[in-house]
Short mmCIF file of C-alpha atoms in Angstrom, two decimals:
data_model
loop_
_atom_site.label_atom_id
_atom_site.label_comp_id
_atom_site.label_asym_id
_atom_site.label_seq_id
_atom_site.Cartn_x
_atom_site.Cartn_y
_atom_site.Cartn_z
CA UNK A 11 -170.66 73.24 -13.32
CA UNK A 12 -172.30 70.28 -11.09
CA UNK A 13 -172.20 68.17 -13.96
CA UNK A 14 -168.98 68.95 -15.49
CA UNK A 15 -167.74 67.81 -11.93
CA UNK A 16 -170.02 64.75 -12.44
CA UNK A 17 -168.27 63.91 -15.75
CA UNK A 18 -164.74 64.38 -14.04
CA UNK A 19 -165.24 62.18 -10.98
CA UNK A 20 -166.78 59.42 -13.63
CA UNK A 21 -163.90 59.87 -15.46
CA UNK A 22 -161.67 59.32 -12.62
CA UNK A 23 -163.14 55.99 -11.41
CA UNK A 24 -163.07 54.47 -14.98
CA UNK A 25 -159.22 55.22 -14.97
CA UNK A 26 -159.04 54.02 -11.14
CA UNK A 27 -160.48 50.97 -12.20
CA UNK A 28 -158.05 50.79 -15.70
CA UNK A 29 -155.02 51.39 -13.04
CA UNK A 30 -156.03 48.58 -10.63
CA UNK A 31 -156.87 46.05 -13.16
CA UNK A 32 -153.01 46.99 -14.46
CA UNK A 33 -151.83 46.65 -10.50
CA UNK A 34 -153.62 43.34 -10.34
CA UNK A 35 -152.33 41.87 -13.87
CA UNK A 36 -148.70 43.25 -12.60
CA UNK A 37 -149.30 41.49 -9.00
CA UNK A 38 -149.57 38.13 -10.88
CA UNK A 39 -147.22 38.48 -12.99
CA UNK A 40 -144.82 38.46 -10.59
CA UNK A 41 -146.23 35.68 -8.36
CA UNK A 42 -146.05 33.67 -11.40
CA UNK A 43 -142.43 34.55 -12.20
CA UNK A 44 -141.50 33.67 -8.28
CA UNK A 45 -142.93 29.99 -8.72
CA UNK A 46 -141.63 29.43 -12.04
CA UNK A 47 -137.58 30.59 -10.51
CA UNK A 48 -138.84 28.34 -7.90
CA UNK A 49 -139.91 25.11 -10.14
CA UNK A 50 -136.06 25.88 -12.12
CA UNK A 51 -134.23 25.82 -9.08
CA UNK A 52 -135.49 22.35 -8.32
CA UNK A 53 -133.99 21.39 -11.49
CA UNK A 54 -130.41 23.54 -11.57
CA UNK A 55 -128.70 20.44 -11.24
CA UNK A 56 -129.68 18.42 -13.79
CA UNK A 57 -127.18 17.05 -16.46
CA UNK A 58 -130.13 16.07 -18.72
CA UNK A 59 -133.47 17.65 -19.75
CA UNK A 60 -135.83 14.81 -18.55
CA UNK A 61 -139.23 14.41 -19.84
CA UNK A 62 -140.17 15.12 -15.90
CA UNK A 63 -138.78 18.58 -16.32
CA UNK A 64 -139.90 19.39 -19.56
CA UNK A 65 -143.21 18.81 -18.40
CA UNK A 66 -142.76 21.02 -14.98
CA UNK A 67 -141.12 24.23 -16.80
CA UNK A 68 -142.39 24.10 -20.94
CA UNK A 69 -145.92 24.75 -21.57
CA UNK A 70 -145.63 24.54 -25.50
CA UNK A 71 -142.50 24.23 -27.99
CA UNK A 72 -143.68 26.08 -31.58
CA UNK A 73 -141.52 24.92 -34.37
CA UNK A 74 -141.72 27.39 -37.75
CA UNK A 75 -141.99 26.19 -41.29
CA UNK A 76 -138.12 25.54 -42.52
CA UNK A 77 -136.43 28.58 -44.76
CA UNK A 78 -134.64 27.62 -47.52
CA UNK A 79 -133.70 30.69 -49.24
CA UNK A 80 -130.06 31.84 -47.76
CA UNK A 81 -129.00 28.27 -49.18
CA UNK A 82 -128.88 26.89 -45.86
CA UNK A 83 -132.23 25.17 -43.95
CA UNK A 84 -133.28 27.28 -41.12
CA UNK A 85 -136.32 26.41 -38.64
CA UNK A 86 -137.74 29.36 -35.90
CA UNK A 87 -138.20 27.46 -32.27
CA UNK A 88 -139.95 29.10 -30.30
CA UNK A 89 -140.80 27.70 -26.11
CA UNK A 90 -143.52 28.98 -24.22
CA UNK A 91 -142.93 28.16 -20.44
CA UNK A 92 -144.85 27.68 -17.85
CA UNK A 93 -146.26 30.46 -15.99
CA UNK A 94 -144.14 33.14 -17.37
CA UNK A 95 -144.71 32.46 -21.63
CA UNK A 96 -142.21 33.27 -24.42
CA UNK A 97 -138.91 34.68 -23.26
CA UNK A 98 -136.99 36.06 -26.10
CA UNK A 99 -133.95 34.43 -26.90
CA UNK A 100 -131.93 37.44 -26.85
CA UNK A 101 -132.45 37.67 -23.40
CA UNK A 102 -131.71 34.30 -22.78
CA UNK A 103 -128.52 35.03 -23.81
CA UNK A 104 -127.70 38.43 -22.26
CA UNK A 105 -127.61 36.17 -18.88
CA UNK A 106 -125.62 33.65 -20.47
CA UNK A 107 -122.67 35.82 -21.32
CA UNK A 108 -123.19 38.54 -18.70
#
């Protein structure tokens, strides 16, 4: 019984630890998305994507092979930004026309 007990409470701590490694990840997470809304807000009044900016909020741009085969050429894009990664662009535009 004194080891089953043993097993349990080992058991425990391995998911305490899981669970606070997931608390920590979450924590910056959301410092990250904080100083990225912070670095775009400097920026809501630009006109014109400067190379400045681009630099500030894009980490990486990933640009897919073209597609051909509907007839018309087609090319994935694909922008990783800084501090918070891929956003999907169906997202993007919920906001837009919400």
């Amino acid at each position: 019984m004194s080891r089953k007990y043993e097993d349990e409470q080992e058991t425990l701590k391995e998911e305490m630890e899981i669970l606070r490694e997931g608390i920590e990840l979450q924590e910056q997470q959301m410092e990250n998305l904080e100083l990225f809304i912070q670095k775009v807000k400097e920026h809501t009044e630009m006109e014109k994507l400067t190379s400045y900016a681009a630099h500030e909020l894009i980490r990486a741009i990933y640009i897919g092979a073209p597609d051909k085969s509907s007839g018309k050429r087609r090319q994935s894009i694909q922008i990783c930004y800084d501090l918070v990664g891929f956003i999907p662009l169906d997202e993007l535009m919920k906001q837009e026309t919400a």
